Coordinates of C-alpha atoms in Angstrom, one line a residue:
M716 CA 142.0 41.1 56.3
D717 CA 141.7 40.8 60.1
R718 CA 138.6 41.0 62.0
D719 CA 139.5 44.7 63.2
S720 CA 139.9 46.4 59.9
F721 CA 137.0 44.5 58.6
Y722 CA 134.3 45.7 61.2
R723 CA 135.8 49.2 61.4
D724 CA 135.1 49.4 57.4
H725 CA 131.8 47.7 57.7
G726 CA 130.1 50.4 59.5
A727 CA 127.0 49.2 61.1
T728 CA 128.9 46.7 63.5
A729 CA 132.4 46.8 65.1
Y730 CA 134.4 44.0 66.7
D731 CA 136.0 44.7 70.0
A732 CA 137.9 41.8 72.1
G733 CA 136.1 39.1 70.4
A734 CA 132.7 40.3 70.4
F735 CA 130.6 42.4 68.5
R736 CA 129.9 45.7 69.7
R737 CA 126.8 47.7 67.9
I738 CA 127.6 51.3 67.1
P739 CA 124.7 53.1 68.9
G740 CA 122.6 55.5 66.3
R741 CA 124.0 54.1 63.2
R742 CA 121.1 53.3 60.5
P743 CA 121.8 51.4 57.1
V744 CA 121.2 54.2 54.3
T745 CA 121.8 54.2 50.6
D746 CA 123.0 56.7 47.9
Y747 CA 119.6 58.3 47.4
G748 CA 120.0 62.0 47.6
T749 CA 123.4 63.1 46.9
P750 CA 124.4 61.0 44.0
M751 CA 120.9 62.6 42.3
V752 CA 122.0 66.5 43.3
H753 CA 125.1 65.6 41.9
W754 CA 123.9 64.5 38.5
M755 CA 121.4 67.2 38.2
R756 CA 123.9 70.0 38.8
R757 CA 126.6 68.6 36.5
R758 CA 124.7 66.7 33.7
R759 CA 124.6 68.0 30.4
A760 CA 122.8 66.9 26.9
R761 CA 124.0 63.1 26.1
H762 CA 125.2 64.6 22.4
G763 CA 127.5 66.7 24.5
G764 CA 129.1 64.5 26.4
G765 CA 127.1 63.6 29.6
A766 CA 128.0 64.3 32.9
M767 CA 130.8 66.7 33.9
S768 CA 132.1 64.3 36.5
E769 CA 135.3 62.6 36.8
A770 CA 135.2 59.1 36.4
E771 CA 134.8 56.8 39.6
R772 CA 137.9 54.7 40.7
P773 CA 137.9 52.2 43.5
S774 CA 138.8 54.6 46.2
S775 CA 136.6 55.9 49.0
S776 CA 137.7 59.3 48.0
Y777 CA 135.4 58.9 45.0
I778 CA 132.3 58.3 46.7
V779 CA 131.2 61.9 46.3
D780 CA 131.3 61.6 42.5
I781 CA 129.2 58.2 42.4
L782 CA 125.9 58.9 40.1
P783 CA 122.5 57.4 39.8
P784 CA 121.9 54.5 37.3
A785 CA 120.1 57.2 35.2
A786 CA 123.2 58.9 34.6
R787 CA 124.6 55.8 32.8
P788 CA 122.4 53.8 30.8
Q789 CA 125.0 51.9 29.1
N790 CA 126.8 50.7 32.1
A791 CA 124.8 48.5 33.6
A792 CA 127.7 46.6 35.5
D793 CA 128.1 49.7 37.9
T794 CA 124.4 49.1 39.3
I795 CA 125.0 45.3 40.5
P796 CA 123.3 45.5 43.6
A797 CA 126.2 43.1 45.6
K798 CA 126.1 45.0 48.9
H799 CA 123.7 43.7 51.9
V800 CA 122.1 46.9 53.5
H801 CA 119.6 45.9 55.9
S802 CA 117.1 42.7 56.9
S803 CA 113.6 43.9 58.2
L804 CA 111.4 41.2 59.8
N805 CA 108.0 41.6 61.6
K806 CA 107.4 40.8 65.1
V807 CA 105.3 38.0 64.2
K808 CA 107.0 36.6 61.3
H809 CA 105.4 35.2 58.3
P810 CA 106.7 34.1 54.7
I811 CA 107.0 37.0 52.4
N812 CA 105.3 36.4 49.1
V813 CA 105.2 39.8 47.6
V814 CA 107.6 42.8 47.7
L815 CA 106.5 46.3 45.8
W816 CA 108.0 49.4 46.1
T817 CA 105.7 52.4 45.8
P818 CA 105.8 54.5 42.9
E819 CA 107.4 57.4 44.2
G820 CA 110.2 55.1 46.0
R821 CA 109.7 56.3 49.7
R822 CA 108.4 53.0 51.2
C823 CA 108.7 49.3 50.5
L824 CA 105.5 47.3 50.6
T825 CA 105.5 43.7 51.7
G826 CA 102.6 41.0 51.6
S827 CA 103.0 37.9 53.8
S828 CA 101.2 34.7 54.3
S829 CA 99.2 35.9 57.0
G830 CA 97.6 38.5 54.8
E831 CA 99.3 41.5 56.1
F832 CA 100.3 44.8 54.3
T833 CA 103.8 46.0 56.0
L834 CA 105.4 49.2 54.9
W835 CA 109.0 49.7 55.4
N836 CA 110.9 53.1 54.9
G837 CA 112.8 53.3 51.9
M838 CA 115.9 55.0 53.2
A839 CA 116.2 53.8 56.6
F840 CA 114.5 50.4 56.0
N841 CA 112.7 50.7 59.5
F842 CA 109.0 49.9 60.3
E843 CA 106.6 52.2 59.6
T844 CA 103.1 50.5 59.6
I845 CA 101.0 47.2 59.3
M846 CA 97.6 46.3 58.4
Q847 CA 95.5 43.3 57.7
A848 CA 94.6 43.5 54.4
H849 CA 93.3 40.3 53.2
D850 CA 92.0 37.0 55.1
T851 CA 94.2 34.6 53.5
A852 CA 97.7 34.6 52.0
I853 CA 98.5 37.7 49.7
R854 CA 99.8 36.3 46.1
T855 CA 100.3 39.1 44.2
A856 CA 99.9 42.9 44.2
V857 CA 100.8 45.5 41.4
Y858 CA 100.5 49.1 41.1
S859 CA 98.8 51.0 38.2
H860 CA 100.7 52.9 35.7
S861 CA 99.1 55.9 36.9
E862 CA 100.5 55.2 40.3
D863 CA 97.0 56.0 41.9
W864 CA 95.7 52.6 42.5
L865 CA 97.2 49.2 44.0
V866 CA 95.3 45.7 43.2
S867 CA 96.3 42.9 45.2
A868 CA 95.0 39.1 45.1
D869 CA 95.0 36.4 47.7
H870 CA 94.8 32.6 48.3
D871 CA 91.1 32.8 48.1
G872 CA 90.5 34.3 44.8
V873 CA 89.5 37.7 46.0
V874 CA 90.8 41.1 44.3
K875 CA 90.9 44.3 46.4
Y876 CA 91.6 47.6 45.2
W877 CA 93.4 50.1 47.1
Q878 CA 93.9 53.8 46.8
T879 CA 97.4 55.5 47.5
N880 CA 96.4 56.0 51.4
F881 CA 95.6 52.3 51.6
N882 CA 92.0 52.6 51.8
N883 CA 90.0 49.9 50.4
V884 CA 87.5 51.1 48.2
K885 CA 86.5 47.7 46.3
A886 CA 86.6 44.0 46.8
L887 CA 85.5 41.5 44.2
Q888 CA 85.4 37.7 44.0
A889 CA 87.6 36.9 40.9
H890 CA 88.0 33.4 41.1
N891 CA 87.3 30.4 43.4
D892 CA 90.9 29.3 43.5
P893 CA 94.0 30.9 44.3
I894 CA 95.3 33.8 42.1
R895 CA 99.0 33.6 41.1
D896 CA 99.5 36.8 39.4
L897 CA 97.7 40.0 37.8
A898 CA 98.7 42.6 35.7
F899 CA 97.4 46.0 34.2
S900 CA 96.7 47.2 30.5
P901 CA 98.9 49.9 29.3
N902 CA 95.9 52.7 30.0
D903 CA 94.8 51.0 33.3
G904 CA 91.3 50.5 31.6
K905 CA 91.8 46.6 32.4
F906 CA 93.7 43.9 34.3
V907 CA 94.3 40.6 33.8
T908 CA 94.7 37.5 36.1
A909 CA 96.2 34.2 36.6
C910 CA 94.6 31.5 38.7
D911 CA 95.3 27.8 39.5
D912 CA 91.8 26.8 37.8
A913 CA 94.1 27.2 34.5
S914 CA 92.3 30.2 33.2
L915 CA 93.0 34.0 32.8
K916 CA 90.4 36.6 33.4
I917 CA 90.2 39.9 31.8
F918 CA 88.2 42.6 34.2
D919 CA 87.2 46.2 33.7
F920 CA 89.0 48.0 36.2
S921 CA 86.3 51.0 36.9
A922 CA 83.2 48.5 36.8
G923 CA 84.9 45.5 38.2
T924 CA 83.2 43.2 35.7
E925 CA 84.5 40.5 34.0
E926 CA 85.0 40.8 30.4
S927 CA 86.5 37.7 29.2
V928 CA 87.9 34.4 30.1
L929 CA 91.3 33.1 28.4
T930 CA 91.3 29.3 28.2
G931 CA 93.9 27.2 26.7
H932 CA 96.3 26.0 29.4
G933 CA 96.4 22.1 30.3
W934 CA 97.4 23.2 34.0
E935 CA 97.5 25.6 36.6
A936 CA 98.2 29.1 35.3
K937 CA 101.3 30.6 37.5
S938 CA 102.1 33.8 35.7
V939 CA 100.9 36.5 33.4
D940 CA 101.9 39.7 32.2
W941 CA 100.5 42.7 29.9
H942 CA 103.1 44.1 27.4
P943 CA 103.8 47.8 28.5
S944 CA 102.7 49.3 25.2
K945 CA 100.8 46.7 23.2
G946 CA 97.9 44.7 23.1
L947 CA 99.5 41.4 24.2
L948 CA 99.4 39.1 27.0
V949 CA 101.9 36.4 28.1
S950 CA 101.3 33.6 30.7
G951 CA 103.1 30.7 32.1
S952 CA 101.5 27.7 33.5
K953 CA 102.4 24.2 35.2
D954 CA 102.0 22.4 31.7
H955 CA 105.6 23.9 30.7
Q956 CA 103.9 26.1 28.1
V957 CA 104.4 29.9 27.8
K958 CA 101.4 31.4 25.7
L959 CA 101.1 34.8 23.7
W960 CA 97.3 36.2 23.8
D961 CA 95.5 38.8 22.3
P962 CA 93.1 40.3 24.7
R963 CA 90.7 41.7 22.5
T964 CA 89.5 38.5 21.1
G965 CA 91.1 36.0 23.8
R966 CA 92.5 34.0 20.9
C967 CA 96.1 32.4 21.5
L968 CA 98.6 33.9 19.5
T969 CA 101.5 31.4 20.0
T970 CA 102.9 28.9 22.2
L971 CA 106.7 29.4 23.1
H972 CA 108.1 25.8 23.9
G973 CA 111.5 25.7 25.7
H974 CA 111.3 24.9 29.3
K975 CA 110.8 21.6 30.8
N976 CA 109.2 22.0 33.9
T977 CA 106.6 24.4 35.6
I978 CA 106.6 28.1 34.4
S979 CA 107.3 30.3 37.5
K980 CA 107.4 33.7 35.9
T981 CA 106.9 35.5 32.6
L982 CA 107.9 39.2 32.6
F983 CA 108.1 41.6 29.5
E984 CA 111.3 44.1 29.6
P985 CA 109.5 47.6 30.6
N986 CA 111.5 49.8 28.8
R987 CA 111.7 49.0 25.2
G988 CA 108.9 46.0 25.0
Q989 CA 110.9 43.9 22.8
L990 CA 112.1 40.9 25.3
L991 CA 110.3 38.8 27.1
A992 CA 111.9 36.9 30.2
T993 CA 110.8 33.2 31.6
C994 CA 112.0 31.2 34.4
A995 CA 111.2 27.6 35.6
R996 CA 111.8 25.1 37.5
D997 CA 114.0 23.3 35.3
Q998 CA 117.0 25.4 36.8
T999 CA 117.2 27.9 33.8
A1000 CA 115.6 31.2 32.6
R1001 CA 115.1 32.3 29.1
V1002 CA 114.8 35.5 27.2
F1003 CA 112.7 35.5 24.1
D1004 CA 112.7 38.1 21.5
L1005 CA 109.3 39.1 20.5
R1006 CA 110.5 40.1 16.7
M1007 CA 111.7 36.5 16.3
M1008 CA 109.3 34.8 18.3
R1009 CA 112.0 32.6 19.8
D1010 CA 114.6 32.5 22.5
V1011 CA 117.9 34.2 22.2
C1012 CA 119.4 33.9 25.6
L1013 CA 119.3 30.9 27.9
L1014 CA 120.5 31.9 31.5
R1015 CA 122.2 29.4 33.3
G1016 CA 123.9 29.0 36.7
H1017 CA 121.2 27.9 39.0
E1018 CA 121.7 24.7 41.1
K1019 CA 117.9 24.7 42.2
D1020 CA 114.8 25.9 40.6
V1021 CA 114.3 29.7 39.4
S1022 CA 111.4 31.0 41.3
T1023 CA 111.3 34.5 40.1
L1024 CA 112.9 37.0 38.0
T1025 CA 112.7 40.6 37.6
W1026 CA 114.0 43.4 35.0
H1027 CA 116.1 46.6 35.9
P1028 CA 113.8 49.6 35.8
I1029 CA 116.6 51.5 33.8
H1030 CA 119.0 49.1 32.3
A1031 CA 117.3 46.7 29.7
S1032 CA 120.2 44.5 29.8
L1033 CA 120.2 43.6 33.7
L1034 CA 118.1 40.9 34.6
T1035 CA 117.8 39.1 38.3
T1036 CA 116.8 35.9 39.3
G1037 CA 115.8 34.4 42.7
G1038 CA 116.2 30.6 43.2
A1039 CA 114.5 28.0 45.2
D1040 CA 117.9 27.5 47.6
G1041 CA 117.6 31.3 48.4
S1042 CA 120.3 32.7 45.9
I1043 CA 120.4 36.0 43.8
F1044 CA 121.7 36.1 40.3
H1045 CA 122.4 38.7 38.2
Y1046 CA 122.7 38.6 34.8
L1047 CA 124.0 41.2 31.8
L1048 CA 122.5 40.2 28.6
D1049 CA 125.5 41.6 26.9
E1050 CA 128.3 39.8 28.7
P1051 CA 128.3 35.9 28.3
N1052 CA 130.6 35.7 31.4
I1053 CA 131.5 32.1 30.6
P1054 CA 133.5 29.9 32.9
S1055 CA 136.9 29.0 32.1
G1056 CA 137.4 25.8 29.9
L1057 CA 134.1 26.2 27.9
P1058 CA 134.1 27.6 24.6
A1059 CA 132.6 31.1 23.9
P1060 CA 129.0 30.7 21.9
L1061 CA 128.4 33.3 19.1
P1062 CA 125.9 35.7 19.9
L1063 CA 122.4 34.9 18.0
Y1064 CA 122.2 38.1 16.1
D1065 CA 125.9 37.5 14.8
T1066 CA 125.0 34.1 13.1
A1067 CA 124.4 33.7 9.4
D1068 CA 120.9 32.1 10.1
P1069 CA 119.5 33.8 13.5
S1070 CA 116.2 31.6 13.3
N1071 CA 117.9 28.3 13.5
A1072 CA 120.7 29.1 15.6
P1073 CA 121.3 28.0 19.2
A1074 CA 120.3 30.3 21.9
Q1075 CA 123.4 32.1 23.3
T1076 CA 124.2 30.6 26.8
I1077 CA 124.8 33.5 29.6
Y1078 CA 126.2 32.8 33.2
P1079 CA 125.6 35.4 36.0
A1080 CA 127.9 38.4 36.2
H1081 CA 127.6 38.2 39.9
R1082 CA 126.4 35.4 42.3
I1083 CA 124.8 36.0 45.9
P1084 CA 124.5 32.3 46.6
H1085 CA 123.1 32.4 50.4
A1086 CA 121.1 35.7 50.2
H1087 CA 118.3 33.9 51.9
E1088 CA 117.9 30.4 53.7
F1089 CA 114.9 29.5 51.9
S1090 CA 113.2 30.1 48.2
V1091 CA 113.1 33.8 46.8
W1092 CA 109.4 34.4 46.4
S1093 CA 109.6 38.1 45.0
L1094 CA 112.2 40.8 43.6
S1095 CA 111.6 44.6 43.4
W1096 CA 113.9 47.0 42.1
H1097 CA 113.6 50.6 43.5
P1098 CA 112.2 52.9 40.7
M1099 CA 115.8 54.6 40.6
G1100 CA 117.3 51.5 40.2
H1101 CA 119.8 51.8 43.1
V1102 CA 118.2 49.3 45.8
L1103 CA 116.8 45.7 45.2
A1104 CA 114.3 44.5 47.7
S1105 CA 113.7 40.7 48.0
G1106 CA 111.2 38.7 49.9
S1107 CA 111.7 35.2 50.9
N1108 CA 110.1 32.0 52.5
D1109 CA 112.5 32.5 55.3
R1110 CA 110.1 35.7 56.5
V1111 CA 112.7 38.2 55.9
T1112 CA 112.7 41.2 53.5
R1113 CA 116.4 42.1 52.7
F1114 CA 117.6 45.2 50.8
W1115 CA 120.7 45.1 48.6
T1116 CA 122.4 48.2 46.9
R1117 CA 125.6 48.5 44.8
P1118 CA 129.0 49.0 46.6
R1119 CA 130.5 52.8 46.9
P1120 CA 133.9 53.1 45.4
G1121 CA 136.3 51.4 47.6
E1122 CA 134.1 48.9 49.4
T1123 CA 135.4 45.6 48.8
V1124 CA 134.3 44.0 52.1
C1125 CA 130.9 43.3 50.9
Y1126 CA 132.1 40.6 48.7
N1127 CA 133.4 38.6 51.7
D1128 CA 130.5 38.7 53.8
K1129 CA 128.2 35.3 54.9
Y1130 CA 125.7 36.2 51.9
H1131 CA 128.5 35.4 49.1
L1132 CA 130.7 32.9 51.1
G1133 CA 128.3 31.4 53.8
E1134 CA 128.5 31.5 57.2
A1135 CA 131.2 28.8 57.7
A1136 CA 133.4 29.9 55.0
A1137 CA 133.2 33.5 56.3
E1138 CA 133.8 32.5 59.7
A1139 CA 136.8 30.7 58.7
Q1140 CA 137.8 33.8 56.9
G1141 CA 137.5 36.0 59.9
T1142 CA 134.8 38.2 58.3
W1143 CA 132.2 37.0 60.5
D1144 CA 131.9 35.7 64.0
R1145 CA 128.8 33.3 64.8
R1146 CA 128.2 34.2 68.2
G1147 CA 128.3 37.9 67.6
G1148 CA 126.1 37.5 64.3
R1149 CA 123.5 36.0 66.3
R1150 CA 123.8 38.8 68.9
A1151 CA 123.5 41.3 66.1
M1152 CA 120.6 39.6 64.5
K1153 CA 119.0 39.6 67.9
E1154 CA 119.6 43.2 68.4
D1155 CA 117.8 44.0 65.0
E1156 CA 115.1 42.0 65.9
E1157 CA 114.4 43.6 68.9
Q1158 CA 114.9 47.0 67.2
E1159 CA 112.4 46.1 64.6
V1160 CA 110.1 45.1 67.5
E1161 CA 110.4 48.3 69.1
D1162 CA 110.0 50.3 66.0
E1163 CA 106.7 48.3 65.2
A1164 CA 105.6 49.3 68.6
D1165 CA 106.4 52.8 68.2
G1166 CA 104.5 53.0 64.9
L1167 CA 101.2 51.2 66.0
V1168 CA 100.6 53.6 69.1
D1169 CA 98.5 56.2 67.2
Q1170 CA 96.7 53.4 65.3
K1171 CA 95.3 51.7 68.5
M1172 CA 92.0 52.6 69.3
P1173 CA 90.7 52.8 72.7
A1174 CA 88.6 49.8 74.4
Q1175 CA 84.8 50.0 73.5
T1176 CA 83.0 49.6 77.1
P1177 CA 79.4 49.6 77.5
M1178 CA 77.9 52.9 78.6
L1179 CA 74.9 54.0 80.5
P1180 CA 72.6 56.2 78.3
G1181 CA 72.8 59.7 79.3
L1182 CA 75.9 59.2 81.3
P1183 CA 78.9 59.5 79.1
G1184 CA 82.2 58.2 80.3
L1185 CA 80.2 55.8 82.9
T1186 CA 80.5 52.2 82.4
V1187 CA 77.5 50.1 83.0
A1188 CA 79.5 48.2 85.4
G1189 CA 82.6 47.7 87.2
E1190 CA 84.1 44.5 85.7
F1191 CA 84.2 46.4 82.3
S1192 CA 86.4 49.3 83.2
S1193 CA 90.6 48.1 83.9
E1194 CA 90.9 51.2 86.0
G1195 CA 88.5 49.9 88.5
A1196 CA 89.4 46.3 88.7
G1197 CA 90.7 46.8 92.3
R1198 CA 87.3 48.1 93.7
S1199 CA 84.3 46.4 94.7
E1200 CA 81.1 46.3 92.6
S1201 CA 79.4 48.7 94.5
Q1202 CA 82.0 51.5 94.9
S1203 CA 82.8 51.2 90.7
R1204 CA 78.9 51.9 90.3
E1205 CA 78.8 55.1 92.7
L1206 CA 77.7 58.4 91.0
P1207 CA 80.3 60.8 91.0
G1208 CA 79.5 64.1 93.2
V1209 CA 76.2 62.5 94.9
G1210 CA 78.0 60.8 97.8
Q1211 CA 77.9 57.5 98.9
G1212 CA 74.3 56.7 99.2
L1213 CA 73.4 56.5 95.5
S1214 CA 74.4 54.3 93.1
I1215 CA 73.5 53.5 89.4
L1216 CA 71.7 50.8 87.9
P1217 CA 73.4 47.4 88.1
S1218 CA 74.3 45.4 85.1
P1219 CA 71.7 43.7 83.2
S1220 CA 72.7 40.4 84.3
A1221 CA 72.4 41.7 87.7
I1222 CA 68.9 42.9 87.3
A1223 CA 67.6 39.7 85.5
E1224 CA 69.2 37.4 88.7
M1225 CA 67.7 40.0 91.3
D1226 CA 64.5 39.3 93.3
P1227 CA 61.5 41.7 92.2
Q1228 CA 60.6 42.4 95.5
Q1229 CA 64.4 43.4 96.5
F1230 CA 64.8 45.6 93.5
A1231 CA 61.5 47.6 94.0
A1232 CA 62.4 48.1 97.8
M1233 CA 66.1 49.5 96.5
V1234 CA 63.8 52.0 94.3
A1235 CA 61.7 53.0 96.8
E1236 CA 64.5 53.5 99.3
G1237 CA 66.4 55.7 96.9
K1238 CA 69.5 53.2 96.6
L1239 CA 69.1 52.9 93.1
V1240 CA 68.8 55.7 90.7
L1241 CA 66.8 55.2 87.4
P1242 CA 68.1 56.7 84.2
P1243 CA 66.1 59.5 83.0
P1244 CA 63.3 58.6 80.5
P1245 CA 63.9 59.2 76.6
V1246 CA 63.6 62.6 75.4
A1247 CA 60.0 62.9 73.6
H1248 CA 59.4 65.2 70.5
G1249 CA 59.8 68.8 71.3
M1250 CA 61.4 68.3 74.8
I1251 CA 64.8 69.6 75.6
P1252 CA 67.3 66.9 76.0
P1253 CA 69.8 66.8 79.3
P1254 CA 71.8 69.9 79.3
P1255 CA 75.7 69.6 79.1
P1256 CA 77.4 70.5 82.4
N1257 CA 78.5 74.0 83.6
F1258 CA 75.8 75.5 81.7
D1259 CA 74.5 79.2 82.6
P1260 CA 70.7 78.9 82.7
S1261 CA 70.5 82.4 82.7
K1262 CA 71.2 82.9 79.5
L1263 CA 68.3 81.1 78.1
P1264 CA 65.7 83.2 76.2
P1265 CA 62.4 83.7 78.1
D1266 CA 59.8 82.3 75.6
L1267 CA 62.0 79.3 75.7
L1268 CA 61.6 78.5 79.5
A1269 CA 57.9 79.6 79.1
S1270 CA 57.2 76.7 77.0
F1271 CA 59.3 74.1 78.7
Q1272 CA 57.3 71.5 80.6
V1273 CA 59.3 69.8 83.5
P1274 CA 58.9 65.9 83.3
G1275 CA 57.6 64.2 86.7
A1276 CA 60.2 63.6 89.4
F1277 CA 62.8 65.8 87.8
P1278 CA 64.1 69.3 89.2
H1279 CA 63.4 72.4 87.3
P1280 CA 66.0 73.2 84.6
L1281 CA 66.8 76.6 86.4
T1282 CA 68.1 74.6 89.5
S1283 CA 69.6 72.2 87.3
Q1284 CA 70.9 73.0 83.7
S1285 CA 69.7 73.5 80.2
H1286 CA 70.9 74.1 77.1
S1287 CA 69.7 75.6 74.0
T1288 CA 68.6 73.5 70.8
T1289 CA 69.2 76.1 68.3
G1290 CA 72.3 75.3 66.1
S1291 CA 74.6 77.7 64.2
P1292 CA 73.6 78.8 60.7
L1293 CA 76.5 76.8 59.0
E1294 CA 75.1 73.5 60.8
V1295 CA 71.7 74.3 59.8
A1296 CA 72.6 75.0 56.1
A1297 CA 74.5 71.6 56.0
G1298 CA 71.8 69.8 57.2
N1299 CA 73.5 68.9 60.5
L1300 CA 70.4 69.8 62.5
S1301 CA 67.2 67.7 62.3
S1302 CA 63.6 69.4 62.7
S1303 CA 63.8 69.4 66.5
G1304 CA 66.9 71.2 66.6
I1305 CA 69.1 68.2 67.7
R1306 CA 72.5 67.9 66.0
K1307 CA 72.7 64.6 63.9
R1308 CA 75.8 63.0 62.1
A1309 CA 75.7 62.6 58.6
P1310 CA 76.2 59.3 57.0
L1311 CA 79.5 58.0 55.9
P1312 CA 80.1 57.6 52.0
S1313 CA 80.3 53.9 51.0
Q1314 CA 83.2 52.2 49.3
Q1315 CA 81.3 52.5 45.9
E1316 CA 80.4 55.9 46.4
S1317 CA 84.1 56.7 47.0
L1318 CA 85.2 54.8 43.7
K1319 CA 82.9 56.8 41.9
E1320 CA 84.0 60.1 43.3
E1321 CA 87.3 59.5 42.3
Q1322 CA 86.2 58.6 38.6
R1323 CA 84.3 62.0 38.8
K1324 CA 87.6 63.8 39.6
G1325 CA 89.0 62.5 36.2
K1326 CA 91.8 60.4 38.2
Y1327 CA 90.3 57.6 35.9
R1328 CA 88.6 57.0 32.8
S1329 CA 87.0 54.0 31.6
I1330 CA 88.0 52.4 28.3
R1331 CA 86.5 53.4 24.8

């Protein structure tokens, strides 16, 4: 394939006269809305034959017939995300430790080593917002099964509760060492944490209190997961052991041996809950059958440590792993994919003695060896199962999706072949690729700047009492940087002869006799005295004093050295009936602001609404 045809079919960029040419207005998108509507309009009950659609064929004309993964629960091979869609990176780049899709799938949440949460759009993959969530590196985060809460943990052992609008309602010091993983119970009543102090702790979510401590690992606990429907915990440690626990008694039920190095991830299969997947730094991953309490599949293919793995949300036979060399492999548990020259192993369930037969060796159904430049720390599937997000130590979040019918270019890009091989084949240009990457970074910086405009607060400048909008000194105002100190302190509408009180530092250094002389000559205007009880505060501007009731003016006493309110201005202290009923007015009639609710009160309010109930 020549370069022109490659970049003409690629869509996002084009190759023109030996250089990349960015097509303006093109954003990477995925098959989200159209396949779902197409399936909903034509689907039938599974016993009736499934969807009434024509079978997909490797041609671009069949793109309109593509179906979501939920329409074909038995065809996991059609869901393998082999196509790179977009690479998202922050303006200030940090390693990405956590990648997590929001429950509704509209946004992707990433947690970095700087303690920041970043939200990316789930369809265009552009920047939406960023916030400082933790003071140290974020190590793990998970949503509750009710989709109402997000719990995150950091390197200092701090656990924080977040609402769906990312309002932090609670923070607790769960451990004194880094927390590596956490998981919710099936009813969201409790959650468990795994820490570098070799212990697991179970907490009551509503009270935020520690209930039990699970000890038994001989080294750092690296991973933990709670069974999706049972009272069963699994944990992996640096002591090469995988342990199953009873969360009620805190007793270790059994220990699974099989790995020969540090366990990096343990995860129950979320749909049926019969399988358990583990991966370690011994370059392998294993799948255990909980009914047999032994490993049934041995996943090989990685040349470096396996750092993370994840199950597909719909297909129970699709397992994805991420390696320390930046590779991403996809395994189909019902397809061994044995390389040529090796004997095909017999599935464990087909042997005469399954309890003593060796585990079946499975090789990747698809490999992306150059997905990232460094270790892949986190993988997360979109709830629909059509997009995979990956976070890496190379400070980039990448999105992968399944190729559409007729797309074969994605298998020859730099993520599958490498930069050198792709350049030799003519499917990637090093100079143009760097230019395109630079343009992507500039676009992300622009999106981040635009997204943060509404989040910026105005600068807080010291103000004079009773004079809103007027700063104490000219040096505090950015608009008056070019004016002199005396000009910046002039009172508006009074003329050039009077000025307001200098800054406190200037008063402290001023000679007392000079200060008294300036006050006597009228060069300084002192602020008005504080309003005593029963007196009327300074009036707002442009107020008509003729509208005041006569009895109010009769009881008003004018302070010394101040003009009469009829000649200046005044205002009434009576509030509206709604303000009086709501308690927003004090006994003197001055409007006051109600206190803001605390974080604990906000959490209790959520409990009163019935969004969460404590476990019985």
